[in-house]
mmCIF file of C-alpha atoms and ligand atoms in Angstrom:
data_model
loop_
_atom_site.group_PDB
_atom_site.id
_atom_site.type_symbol
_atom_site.label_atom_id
_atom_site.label_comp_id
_atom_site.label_asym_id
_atom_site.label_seq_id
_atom_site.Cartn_x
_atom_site.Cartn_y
_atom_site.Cartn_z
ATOM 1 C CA UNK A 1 -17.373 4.038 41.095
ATOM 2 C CA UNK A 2 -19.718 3.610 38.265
ATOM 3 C CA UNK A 3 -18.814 3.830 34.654
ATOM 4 C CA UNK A 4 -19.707 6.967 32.971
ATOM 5 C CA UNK A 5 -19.147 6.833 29.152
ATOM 6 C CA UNK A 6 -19.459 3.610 27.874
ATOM 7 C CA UNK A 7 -16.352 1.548 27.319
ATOM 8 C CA UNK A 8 -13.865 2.311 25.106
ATOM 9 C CA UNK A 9 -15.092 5.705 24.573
ATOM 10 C CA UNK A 10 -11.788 6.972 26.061
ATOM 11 C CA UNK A 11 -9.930 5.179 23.465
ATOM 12 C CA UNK A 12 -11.168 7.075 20.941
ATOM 13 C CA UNK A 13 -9.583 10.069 19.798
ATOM 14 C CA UNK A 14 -10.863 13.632 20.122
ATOM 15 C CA UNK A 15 -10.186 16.320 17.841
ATOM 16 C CA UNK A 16 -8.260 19.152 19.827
ATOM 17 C CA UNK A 17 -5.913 21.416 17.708
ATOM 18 C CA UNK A 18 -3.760 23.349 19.634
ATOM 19 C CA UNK A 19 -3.726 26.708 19.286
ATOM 20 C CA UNK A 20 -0.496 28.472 18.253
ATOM 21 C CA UNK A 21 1.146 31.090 19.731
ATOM 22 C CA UNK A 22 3.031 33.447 17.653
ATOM 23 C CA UNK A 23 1.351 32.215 14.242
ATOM 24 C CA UNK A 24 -0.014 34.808 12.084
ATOM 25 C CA UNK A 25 -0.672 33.045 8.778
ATOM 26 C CA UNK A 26 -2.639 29.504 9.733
ATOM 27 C CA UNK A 27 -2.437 27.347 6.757
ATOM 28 C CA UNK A 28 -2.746 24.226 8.774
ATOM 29 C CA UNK A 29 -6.285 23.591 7.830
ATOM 30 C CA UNK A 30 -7.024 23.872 4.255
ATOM 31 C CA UNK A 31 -9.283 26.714 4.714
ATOM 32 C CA UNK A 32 -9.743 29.676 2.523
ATOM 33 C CA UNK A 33 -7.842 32.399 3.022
ATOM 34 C CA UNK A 34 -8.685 34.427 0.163
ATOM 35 C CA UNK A 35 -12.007 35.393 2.514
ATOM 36 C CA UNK A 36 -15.349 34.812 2.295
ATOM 37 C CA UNK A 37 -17.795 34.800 -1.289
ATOM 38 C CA UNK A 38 -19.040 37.911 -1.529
ATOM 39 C CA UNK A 39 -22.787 37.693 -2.284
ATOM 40 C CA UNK A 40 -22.914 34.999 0.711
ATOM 41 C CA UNK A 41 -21.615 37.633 3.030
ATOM 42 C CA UNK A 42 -24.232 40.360 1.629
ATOM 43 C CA UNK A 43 -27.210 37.788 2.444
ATOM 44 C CA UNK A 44 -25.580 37.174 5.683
ATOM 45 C CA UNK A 45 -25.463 41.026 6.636
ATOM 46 C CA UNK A 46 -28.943 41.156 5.349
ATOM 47 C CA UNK A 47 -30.429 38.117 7.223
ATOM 48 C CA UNK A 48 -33.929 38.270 8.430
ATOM 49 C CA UNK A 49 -33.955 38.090 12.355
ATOM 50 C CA UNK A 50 -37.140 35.603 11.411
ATOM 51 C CA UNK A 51 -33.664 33.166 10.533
ATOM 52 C CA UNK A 52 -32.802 32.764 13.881
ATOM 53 C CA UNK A 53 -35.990 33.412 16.107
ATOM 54 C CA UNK A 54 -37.744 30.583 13.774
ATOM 55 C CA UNK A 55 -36.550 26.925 13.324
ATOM 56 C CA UNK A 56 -35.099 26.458 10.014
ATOM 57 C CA UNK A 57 -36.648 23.777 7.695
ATOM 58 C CA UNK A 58 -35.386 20.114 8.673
ATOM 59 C CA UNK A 59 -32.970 19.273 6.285
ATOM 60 C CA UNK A 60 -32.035 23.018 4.599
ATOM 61 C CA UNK A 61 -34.308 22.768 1.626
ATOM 62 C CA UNK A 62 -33.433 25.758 0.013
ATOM 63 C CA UNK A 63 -29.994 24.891 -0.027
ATOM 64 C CA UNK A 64 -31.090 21.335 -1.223
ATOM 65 C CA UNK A 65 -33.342 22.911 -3.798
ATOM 66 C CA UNK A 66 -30.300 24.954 -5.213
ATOM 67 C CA UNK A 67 -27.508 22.412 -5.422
ATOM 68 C CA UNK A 68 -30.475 19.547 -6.922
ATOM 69 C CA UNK A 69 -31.010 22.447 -9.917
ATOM 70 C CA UNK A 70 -27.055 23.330 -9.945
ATOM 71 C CA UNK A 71 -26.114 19.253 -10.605
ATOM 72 C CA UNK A 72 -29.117 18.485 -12.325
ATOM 73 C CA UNK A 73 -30.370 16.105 -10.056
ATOM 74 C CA UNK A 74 -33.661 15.341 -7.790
ATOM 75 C CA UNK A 75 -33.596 16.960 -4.266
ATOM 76 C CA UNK A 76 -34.621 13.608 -3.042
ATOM 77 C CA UNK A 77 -30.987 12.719 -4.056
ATOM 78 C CA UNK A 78 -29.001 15.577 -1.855
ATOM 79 C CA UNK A 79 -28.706 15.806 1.721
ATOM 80 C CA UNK A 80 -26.723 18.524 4.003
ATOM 81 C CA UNK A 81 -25.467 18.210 6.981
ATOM 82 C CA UNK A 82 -23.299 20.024 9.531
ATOM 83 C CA UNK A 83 -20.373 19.993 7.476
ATOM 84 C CA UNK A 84 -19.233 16.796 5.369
ATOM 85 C CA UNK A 85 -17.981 15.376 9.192
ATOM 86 C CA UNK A 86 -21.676 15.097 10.195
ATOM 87 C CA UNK A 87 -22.607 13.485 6.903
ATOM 88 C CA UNK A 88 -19.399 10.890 7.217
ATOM 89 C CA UNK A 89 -20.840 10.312 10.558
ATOM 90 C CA UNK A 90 -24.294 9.614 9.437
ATOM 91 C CA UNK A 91 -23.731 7.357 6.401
ATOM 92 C CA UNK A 92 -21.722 5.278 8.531
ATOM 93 C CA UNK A 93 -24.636 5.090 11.163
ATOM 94 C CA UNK A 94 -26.895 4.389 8.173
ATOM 95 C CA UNK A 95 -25.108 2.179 6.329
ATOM 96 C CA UNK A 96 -23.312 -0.433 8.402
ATOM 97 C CA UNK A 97 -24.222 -2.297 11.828
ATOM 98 C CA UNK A 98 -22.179 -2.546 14.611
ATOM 99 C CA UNK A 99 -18.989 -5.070 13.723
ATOM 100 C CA UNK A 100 -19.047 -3.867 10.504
ATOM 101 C CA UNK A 101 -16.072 -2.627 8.578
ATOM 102 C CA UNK A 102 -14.443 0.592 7.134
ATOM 103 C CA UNK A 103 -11.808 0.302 4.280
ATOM 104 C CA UNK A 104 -9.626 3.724 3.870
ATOM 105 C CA UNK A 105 -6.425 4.042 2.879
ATOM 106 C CA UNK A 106 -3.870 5.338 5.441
ATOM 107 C CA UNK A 107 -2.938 7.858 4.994
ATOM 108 C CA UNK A 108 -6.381 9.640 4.730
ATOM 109 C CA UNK A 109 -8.880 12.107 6.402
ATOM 110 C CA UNK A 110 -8.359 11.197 10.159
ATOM 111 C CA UNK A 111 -11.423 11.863 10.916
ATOM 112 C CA UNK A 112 -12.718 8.596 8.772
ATOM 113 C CA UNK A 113 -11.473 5.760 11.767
ATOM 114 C CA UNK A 114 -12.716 8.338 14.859
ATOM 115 C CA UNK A 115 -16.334 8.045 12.991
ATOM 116 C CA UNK A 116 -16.053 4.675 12.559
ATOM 117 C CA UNK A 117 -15.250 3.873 15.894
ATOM 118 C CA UNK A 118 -17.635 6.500 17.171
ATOM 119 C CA UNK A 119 -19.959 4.058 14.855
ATOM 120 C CA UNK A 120 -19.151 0.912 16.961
ATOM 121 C CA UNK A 121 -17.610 -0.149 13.098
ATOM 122 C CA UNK A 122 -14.138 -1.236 12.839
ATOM 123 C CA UNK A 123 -11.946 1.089 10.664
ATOM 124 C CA UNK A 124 -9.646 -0.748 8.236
ATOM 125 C CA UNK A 125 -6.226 1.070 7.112
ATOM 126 C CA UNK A 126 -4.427 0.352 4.012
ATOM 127 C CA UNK A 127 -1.286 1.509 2.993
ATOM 128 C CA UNK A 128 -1.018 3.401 -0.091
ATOM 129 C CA UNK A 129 0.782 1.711 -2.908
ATOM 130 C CA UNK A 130 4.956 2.718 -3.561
ATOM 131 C CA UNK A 131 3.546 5.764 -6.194
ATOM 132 C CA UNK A 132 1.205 6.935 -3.043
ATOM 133 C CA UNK A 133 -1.981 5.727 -4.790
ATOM 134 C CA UNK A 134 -5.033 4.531 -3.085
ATOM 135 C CA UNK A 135 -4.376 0.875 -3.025
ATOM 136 C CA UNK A 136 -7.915 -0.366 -4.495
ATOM 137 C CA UNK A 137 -7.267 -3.798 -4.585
ATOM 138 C CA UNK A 138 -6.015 -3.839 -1.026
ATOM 139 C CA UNK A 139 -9.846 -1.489 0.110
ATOM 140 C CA UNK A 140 -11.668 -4.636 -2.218
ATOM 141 C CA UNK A 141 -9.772 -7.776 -0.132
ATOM 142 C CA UNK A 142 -10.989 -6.380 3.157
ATOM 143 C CA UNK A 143 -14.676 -7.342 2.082
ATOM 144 C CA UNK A 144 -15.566 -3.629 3.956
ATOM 145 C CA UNK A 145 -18.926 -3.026 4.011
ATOM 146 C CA UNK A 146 -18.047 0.698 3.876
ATOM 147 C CA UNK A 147 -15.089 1.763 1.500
ATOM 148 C CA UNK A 148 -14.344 5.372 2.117
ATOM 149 C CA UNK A 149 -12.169 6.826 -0.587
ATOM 150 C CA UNK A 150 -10.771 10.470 -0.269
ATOM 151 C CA UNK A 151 -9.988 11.849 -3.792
ATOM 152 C CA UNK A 152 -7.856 14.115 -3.404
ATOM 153 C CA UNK A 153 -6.621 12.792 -0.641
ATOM 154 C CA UNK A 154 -6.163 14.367 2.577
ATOM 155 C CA UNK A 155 -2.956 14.882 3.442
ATOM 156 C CA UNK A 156 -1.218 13.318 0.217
ATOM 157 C CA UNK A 157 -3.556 15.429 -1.792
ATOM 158 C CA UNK A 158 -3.638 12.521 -4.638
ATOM 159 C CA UNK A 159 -6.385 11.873 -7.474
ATOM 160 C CA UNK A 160 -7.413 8.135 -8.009
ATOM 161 C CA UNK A 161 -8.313 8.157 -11.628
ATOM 162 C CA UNK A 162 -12.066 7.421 -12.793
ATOM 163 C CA UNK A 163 -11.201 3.396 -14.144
ATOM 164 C CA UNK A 164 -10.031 2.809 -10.589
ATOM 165 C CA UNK A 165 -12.897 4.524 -8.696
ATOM 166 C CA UNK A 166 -15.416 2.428 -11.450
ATOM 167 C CA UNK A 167 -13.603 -0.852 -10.146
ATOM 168 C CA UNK A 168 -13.865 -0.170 -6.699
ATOM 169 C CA UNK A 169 -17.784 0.815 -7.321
ATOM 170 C CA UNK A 170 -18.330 -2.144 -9.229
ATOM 171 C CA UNK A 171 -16.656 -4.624 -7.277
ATOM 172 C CA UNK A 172 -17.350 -3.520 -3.423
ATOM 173 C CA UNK A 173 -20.189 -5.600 -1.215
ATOM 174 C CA UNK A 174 -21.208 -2.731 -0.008
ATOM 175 C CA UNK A 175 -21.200 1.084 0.345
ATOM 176 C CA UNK A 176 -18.505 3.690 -1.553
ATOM 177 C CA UNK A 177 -18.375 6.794 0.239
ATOM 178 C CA UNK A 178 -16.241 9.260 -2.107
ATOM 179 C CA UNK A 179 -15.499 11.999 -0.682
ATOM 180 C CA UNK A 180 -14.619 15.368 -2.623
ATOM 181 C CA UNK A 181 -13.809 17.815 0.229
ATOM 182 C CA UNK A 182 -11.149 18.923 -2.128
ATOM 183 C CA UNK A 183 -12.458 18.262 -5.777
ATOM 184 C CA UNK A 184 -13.042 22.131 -6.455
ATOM 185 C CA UNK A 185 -9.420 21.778 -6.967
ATOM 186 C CA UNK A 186 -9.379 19.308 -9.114
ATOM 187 C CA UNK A 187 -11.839 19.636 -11.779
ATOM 188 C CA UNK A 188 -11.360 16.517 -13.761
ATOM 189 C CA UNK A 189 -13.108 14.521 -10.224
ATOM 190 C CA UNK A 190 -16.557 14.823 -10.165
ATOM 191 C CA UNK A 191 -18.930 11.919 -9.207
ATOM 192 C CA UNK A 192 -21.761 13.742 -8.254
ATOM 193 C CA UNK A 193 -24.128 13.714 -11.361
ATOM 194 C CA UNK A 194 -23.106 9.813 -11.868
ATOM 195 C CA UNK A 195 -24.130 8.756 -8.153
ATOM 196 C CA UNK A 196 -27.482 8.616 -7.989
ATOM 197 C CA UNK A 197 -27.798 6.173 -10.948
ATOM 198 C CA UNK A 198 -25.543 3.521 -8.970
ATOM 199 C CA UNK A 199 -27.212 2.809 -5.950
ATOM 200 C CA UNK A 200 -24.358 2.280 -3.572
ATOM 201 C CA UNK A 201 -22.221 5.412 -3.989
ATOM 202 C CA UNK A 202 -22.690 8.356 -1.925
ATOM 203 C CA UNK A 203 -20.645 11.428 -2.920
ATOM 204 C CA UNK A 204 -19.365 14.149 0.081
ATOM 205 C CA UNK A 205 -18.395 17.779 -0.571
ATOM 206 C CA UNK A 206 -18.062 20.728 1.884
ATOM 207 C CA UNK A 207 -18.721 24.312 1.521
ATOM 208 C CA UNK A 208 -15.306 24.552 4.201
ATOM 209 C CA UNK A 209 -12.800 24.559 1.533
ATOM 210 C CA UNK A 210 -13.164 25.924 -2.038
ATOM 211 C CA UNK A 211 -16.319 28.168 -0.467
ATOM 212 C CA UNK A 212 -14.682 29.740 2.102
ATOM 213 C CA UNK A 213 -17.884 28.547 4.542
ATOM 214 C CA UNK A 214 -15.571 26.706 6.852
ATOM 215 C CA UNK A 215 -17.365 27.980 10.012
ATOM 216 C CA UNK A 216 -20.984 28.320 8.736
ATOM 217 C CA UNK A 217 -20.361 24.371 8.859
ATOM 218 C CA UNK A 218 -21.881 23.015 5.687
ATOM 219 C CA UNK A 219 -21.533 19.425 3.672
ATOM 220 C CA UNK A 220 -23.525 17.901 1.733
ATOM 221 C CA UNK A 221 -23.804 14.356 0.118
ATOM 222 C CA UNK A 222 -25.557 13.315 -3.218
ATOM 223 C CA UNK A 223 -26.221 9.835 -4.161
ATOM 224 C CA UNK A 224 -29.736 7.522 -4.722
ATOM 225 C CA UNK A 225 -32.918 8.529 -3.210
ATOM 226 C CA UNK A 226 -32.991 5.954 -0.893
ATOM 227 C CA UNK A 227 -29.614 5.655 0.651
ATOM 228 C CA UNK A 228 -29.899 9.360 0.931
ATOM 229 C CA UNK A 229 -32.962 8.769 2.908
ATOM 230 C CA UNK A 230 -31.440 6.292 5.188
ATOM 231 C CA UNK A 231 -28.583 8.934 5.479
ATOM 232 C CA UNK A 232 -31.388 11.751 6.569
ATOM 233 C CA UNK A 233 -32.837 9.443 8.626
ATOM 234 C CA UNK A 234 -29.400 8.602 10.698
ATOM 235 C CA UNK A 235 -28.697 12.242 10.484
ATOM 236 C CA UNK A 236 -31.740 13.716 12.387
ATOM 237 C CA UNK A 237 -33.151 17.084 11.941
ATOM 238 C CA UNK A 238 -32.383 20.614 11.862
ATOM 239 C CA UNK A 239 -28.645 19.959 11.639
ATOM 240 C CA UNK A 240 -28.073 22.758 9.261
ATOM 241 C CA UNK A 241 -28.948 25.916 10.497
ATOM 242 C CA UNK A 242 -30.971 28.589 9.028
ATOM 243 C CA UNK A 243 -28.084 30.983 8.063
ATOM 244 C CA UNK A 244 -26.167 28.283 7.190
ATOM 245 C CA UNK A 245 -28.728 26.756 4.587
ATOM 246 C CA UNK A 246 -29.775 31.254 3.324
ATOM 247 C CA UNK A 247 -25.868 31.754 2.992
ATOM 248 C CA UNK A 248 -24.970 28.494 1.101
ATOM 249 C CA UNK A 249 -27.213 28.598 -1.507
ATOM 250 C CA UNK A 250 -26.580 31.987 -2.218
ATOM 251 C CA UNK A 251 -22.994 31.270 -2.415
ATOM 252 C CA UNK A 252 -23.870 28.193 -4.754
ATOM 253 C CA UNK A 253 -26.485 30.487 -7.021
ATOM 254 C CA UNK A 254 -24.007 34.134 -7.222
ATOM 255 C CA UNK A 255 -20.550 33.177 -6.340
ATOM 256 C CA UNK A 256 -19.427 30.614 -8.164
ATOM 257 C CA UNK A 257 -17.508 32.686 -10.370
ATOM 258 C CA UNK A 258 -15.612 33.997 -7.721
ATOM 259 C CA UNK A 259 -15.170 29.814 -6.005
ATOM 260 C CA UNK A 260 -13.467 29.195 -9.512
ATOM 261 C CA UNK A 261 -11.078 31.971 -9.591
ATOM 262 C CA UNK A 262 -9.743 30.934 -6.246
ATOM 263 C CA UNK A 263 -9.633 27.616 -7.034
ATOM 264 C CA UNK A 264 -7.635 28.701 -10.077
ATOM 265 C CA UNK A 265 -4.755 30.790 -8.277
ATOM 266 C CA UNK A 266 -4.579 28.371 -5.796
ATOM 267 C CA UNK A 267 -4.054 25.161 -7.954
ATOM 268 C CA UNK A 268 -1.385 28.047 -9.872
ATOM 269 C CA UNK A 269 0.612 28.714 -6.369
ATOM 270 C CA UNK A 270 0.297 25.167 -5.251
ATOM 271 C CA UNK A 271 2.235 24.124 -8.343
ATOM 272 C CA UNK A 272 4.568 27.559 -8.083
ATOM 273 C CA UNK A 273 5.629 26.239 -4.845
ATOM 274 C CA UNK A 274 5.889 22.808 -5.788
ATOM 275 C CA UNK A 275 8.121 23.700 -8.573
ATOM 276 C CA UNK A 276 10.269 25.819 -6.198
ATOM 277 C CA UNK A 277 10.901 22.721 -3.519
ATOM 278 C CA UNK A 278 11.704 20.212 -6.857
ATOM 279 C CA UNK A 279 15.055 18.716 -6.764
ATOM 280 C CA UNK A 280 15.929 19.941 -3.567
ATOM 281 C CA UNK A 281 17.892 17.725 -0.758
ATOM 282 C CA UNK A 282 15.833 16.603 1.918
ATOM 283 C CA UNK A 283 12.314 17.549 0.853
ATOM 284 C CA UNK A 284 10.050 15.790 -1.601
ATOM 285 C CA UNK A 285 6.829 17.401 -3.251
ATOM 286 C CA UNK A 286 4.061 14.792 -4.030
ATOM 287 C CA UNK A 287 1.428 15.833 -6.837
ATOM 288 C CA UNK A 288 -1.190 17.545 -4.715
ATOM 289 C CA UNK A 289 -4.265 18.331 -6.553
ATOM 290 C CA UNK A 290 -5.997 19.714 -3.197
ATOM 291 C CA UNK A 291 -5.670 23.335 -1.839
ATOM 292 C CA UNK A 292 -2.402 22.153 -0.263
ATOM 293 C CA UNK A 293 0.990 20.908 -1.166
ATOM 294 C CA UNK A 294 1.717 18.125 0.803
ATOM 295 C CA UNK A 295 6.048 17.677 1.398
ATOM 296 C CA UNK A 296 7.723 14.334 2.423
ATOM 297 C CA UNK A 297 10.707 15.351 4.638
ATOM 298 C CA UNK A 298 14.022 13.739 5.415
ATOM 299 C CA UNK A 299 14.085 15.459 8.969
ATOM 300 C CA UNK A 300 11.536 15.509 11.997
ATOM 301 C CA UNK A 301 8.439 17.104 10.660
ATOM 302 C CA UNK A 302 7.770 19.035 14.206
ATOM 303 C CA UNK A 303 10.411 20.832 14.084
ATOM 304 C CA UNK A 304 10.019 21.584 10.486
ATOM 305 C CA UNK A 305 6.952 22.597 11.815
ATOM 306 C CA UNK A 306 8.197 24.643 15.040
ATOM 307 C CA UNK A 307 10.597 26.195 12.302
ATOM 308 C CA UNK A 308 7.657 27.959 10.467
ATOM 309 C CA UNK A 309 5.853 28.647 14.000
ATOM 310 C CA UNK A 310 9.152 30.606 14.729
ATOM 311 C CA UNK A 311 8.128 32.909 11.148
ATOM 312 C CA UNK A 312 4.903 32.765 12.559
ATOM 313 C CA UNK A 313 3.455 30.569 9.804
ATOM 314 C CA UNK A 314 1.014 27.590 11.074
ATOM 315 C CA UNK A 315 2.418 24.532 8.934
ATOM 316 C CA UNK A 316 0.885 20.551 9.537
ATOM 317 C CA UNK A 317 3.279 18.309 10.690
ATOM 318 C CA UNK A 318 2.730 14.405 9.922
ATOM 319 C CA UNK A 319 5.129 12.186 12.282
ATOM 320 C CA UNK A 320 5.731 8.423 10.993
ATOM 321 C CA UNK A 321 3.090 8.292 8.201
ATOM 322 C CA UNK A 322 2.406 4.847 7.309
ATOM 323 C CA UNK A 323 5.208 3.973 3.788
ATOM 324 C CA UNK A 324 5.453 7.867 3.863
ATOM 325 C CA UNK A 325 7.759 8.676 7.108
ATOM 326 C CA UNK A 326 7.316 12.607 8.100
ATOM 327 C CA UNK A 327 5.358 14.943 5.890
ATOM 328 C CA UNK A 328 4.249 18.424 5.762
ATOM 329 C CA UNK A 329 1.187 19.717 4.674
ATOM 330 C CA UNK A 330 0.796 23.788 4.044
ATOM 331 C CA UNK A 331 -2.569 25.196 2.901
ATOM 332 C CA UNK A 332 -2.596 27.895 0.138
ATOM 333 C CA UNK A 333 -3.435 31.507 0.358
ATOM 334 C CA UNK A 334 -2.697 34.388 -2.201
ATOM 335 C CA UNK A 335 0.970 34.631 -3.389
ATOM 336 C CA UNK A 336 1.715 38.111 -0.932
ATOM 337 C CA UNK A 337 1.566 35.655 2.086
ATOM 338 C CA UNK A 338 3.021 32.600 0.814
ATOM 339 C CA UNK A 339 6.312 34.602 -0.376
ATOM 340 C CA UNK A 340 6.720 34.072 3.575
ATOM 341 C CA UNK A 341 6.687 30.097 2.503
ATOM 342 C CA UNK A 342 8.927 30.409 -0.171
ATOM 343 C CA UNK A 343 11.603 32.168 1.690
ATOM 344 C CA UNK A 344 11.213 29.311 3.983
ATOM 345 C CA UNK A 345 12.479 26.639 1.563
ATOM 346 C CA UNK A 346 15.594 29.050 0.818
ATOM 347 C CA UNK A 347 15.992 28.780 4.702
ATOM 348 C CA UNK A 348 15.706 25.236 5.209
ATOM 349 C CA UNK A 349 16.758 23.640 1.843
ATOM 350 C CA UNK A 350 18.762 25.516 0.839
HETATM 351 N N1 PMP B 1 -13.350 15.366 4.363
HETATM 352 C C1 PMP B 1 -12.065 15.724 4.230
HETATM 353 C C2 PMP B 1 -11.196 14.945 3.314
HETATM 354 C C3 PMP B 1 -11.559 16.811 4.953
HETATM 355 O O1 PMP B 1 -10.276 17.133 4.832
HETATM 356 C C4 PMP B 1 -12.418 17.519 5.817
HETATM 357 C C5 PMP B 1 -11.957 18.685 6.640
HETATM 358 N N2 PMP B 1 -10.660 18.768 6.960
HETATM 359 C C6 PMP B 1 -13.734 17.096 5.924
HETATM 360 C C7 PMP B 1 -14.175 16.024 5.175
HETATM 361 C C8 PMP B 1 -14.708 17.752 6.849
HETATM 362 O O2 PMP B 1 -15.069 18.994 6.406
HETATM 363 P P1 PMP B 1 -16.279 19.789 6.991
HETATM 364 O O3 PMP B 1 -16.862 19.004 8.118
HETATM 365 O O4 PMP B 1 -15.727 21.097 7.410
HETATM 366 O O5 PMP B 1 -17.245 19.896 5.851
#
């Protein structure tokens, strides 16, 4: 029989989350679960039905218009995508040939070595250092021609500071994808004004998280005209929908307020909790600065997991991580639902 997929494919991962039965609070994915902004969901009640019997621009210029004037940059230097996955995706298409490396730490966004392989690039884990920060001199001595760095991280949720994101800009051969899926949450990382002056940087954020968007599906990247035009170019067209590009730039021009305040109560009840699993046997908080707290566990992190499922509360369970062991990672939500997740560490550390 004749090969179908080409080979290899089949060694490559696909992303299939299993639903879970039972679970009525799902804070396995970061998401927002304080709802959706609300002048976003006005323009999306009062869409034109011209939005979806029309094509929408190529590359979602009113949403590209809106975020250039928000930063302060040129729209030549912003592109969106279909979510920050299809703009990963992309830049590594853009950016590297086939052979070519990708540096991320591991832990990090799993996604990153699926792309790269997707990419016909070879993804490159290294282990964080003993205090669980992105190792930069181990991303420099792989000589990647692609370091992706995930600040916070995803799942340990940690910051790398500005002097060590400077010395991996200024001393990589090639491209520094940052990516900021979380940096709503942490206001003091923020590379997205600075980018387009250095050439090789190209900045990721996602209107998934902090926005509430997640399922309008909407990234986008900012970083020098031209490797944002390679990145368009790798991209292709019309990958952000017409709703998608109306909705997000309202959200970006009217709710912003509302984004902060969220992102303000949830850094508050990430640290609540943290503060409540502290000194406890067992269970070890690291210093998340994402929408999550992210728990290294003595015992088997799937039935941690299967623990909460039995509560019906949707936790992520990390098996093995790489210097880490087992982990949990719990999204946040507002305080009346995660009083389920405190009374959860009174059950199992007691
Ligand atoms: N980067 C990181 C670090 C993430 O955690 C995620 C989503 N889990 C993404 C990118 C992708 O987000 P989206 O495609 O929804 O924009």
């Amino acid at each position: 029989m004749s090969r179908i997929a080409r080979a290899g494919l089949d060694r490559i991962p696909t992303y299939a989350p299993q639903p879970l039965d039972g679970v009525d609070l799902d804070l396995r994915d970061n998401v927002n679960l304080w709802g959706a902004p609300p002048h976003a969901m006005a323009a999306l009640r009062a869409a034109d039905p011209l939005l979806l019997t029309q094509y929408p621009s190529v590359g979602a210029t009113r949403l590209i218009d809106t975020l250039a004037t928000s930063l302060g940059v040129r729209a030549s230097e912003v592109v969106a995508g279909c979510g920050s996955d299809d703009l990963i995706d992309a830049c590594f298409r853009a950016v590297a040939s086939p052979g070519d490396r990708v540096a991320h730490a591991d832990p990090s966004f799993s996604m990153v070595p699926v792309f790269a392989r997707l990419n016909h690039l070879e993804p490159v884990g290294v282990p964080l250092l003993q205090n669980g920060a992105t190792d930069i001199d181990g991303m420099l001595a792989t000589g990647a021609r692609i370091m992706y760095l995930c600040s916070p991280n995803n799942p340990t949720g940690t910051v790398t500071p500005a002097s060590e994101v400077r010395r991996l800009i200024r001393e990589a051969p090639g491209i520094v994808v940052i990516d900021e899926a979380y940096a709503e949450f942490a206001p003091e990382t923020d590379w997205r004004v600075e980018a387009p002056a250095m050439e090789r940087v190209f900045v990721l954020r996602t209107f998934s998280k902090a926005w509430g968007l997640a399922g309008l599906r909407v990234g986008y990247g900012v970083g020098a005209s031209a490797l944002v035009e390679s990145v368009i170019r790798s991209r292709g067209p019309y990958k952000v929908n017409a709703l998608a590009d109306r909705v997000a730039a309202v959200a970006v021009e009217q709710d912003s307020a509302w984004m902060q305040q969220v992102a303000r109560e949830t850094r508050e009840y990430r640290d609540r909790l943290n503060t409540l699993v502290r000194g406890r046997v067992g269970i070890r908080p690291w210093d998340s600065r994402g929408n999550f707290v992210f728990w290294e566990v003595a015992d088997d992190a799937t039935q941690l997991a299967a623990r909460f499922q039995a509560r019906g509360i949707g936790v992520r369970a990390f098996r093995g991580l790489r210097g880490i062991g087992d982990a949990l990672r719990i999204g946040m939500a507002p305080w009346d639902q995660l009083t389920r997740v405190a009374s959860m560490i009174e059950e199992l550390w007691p």
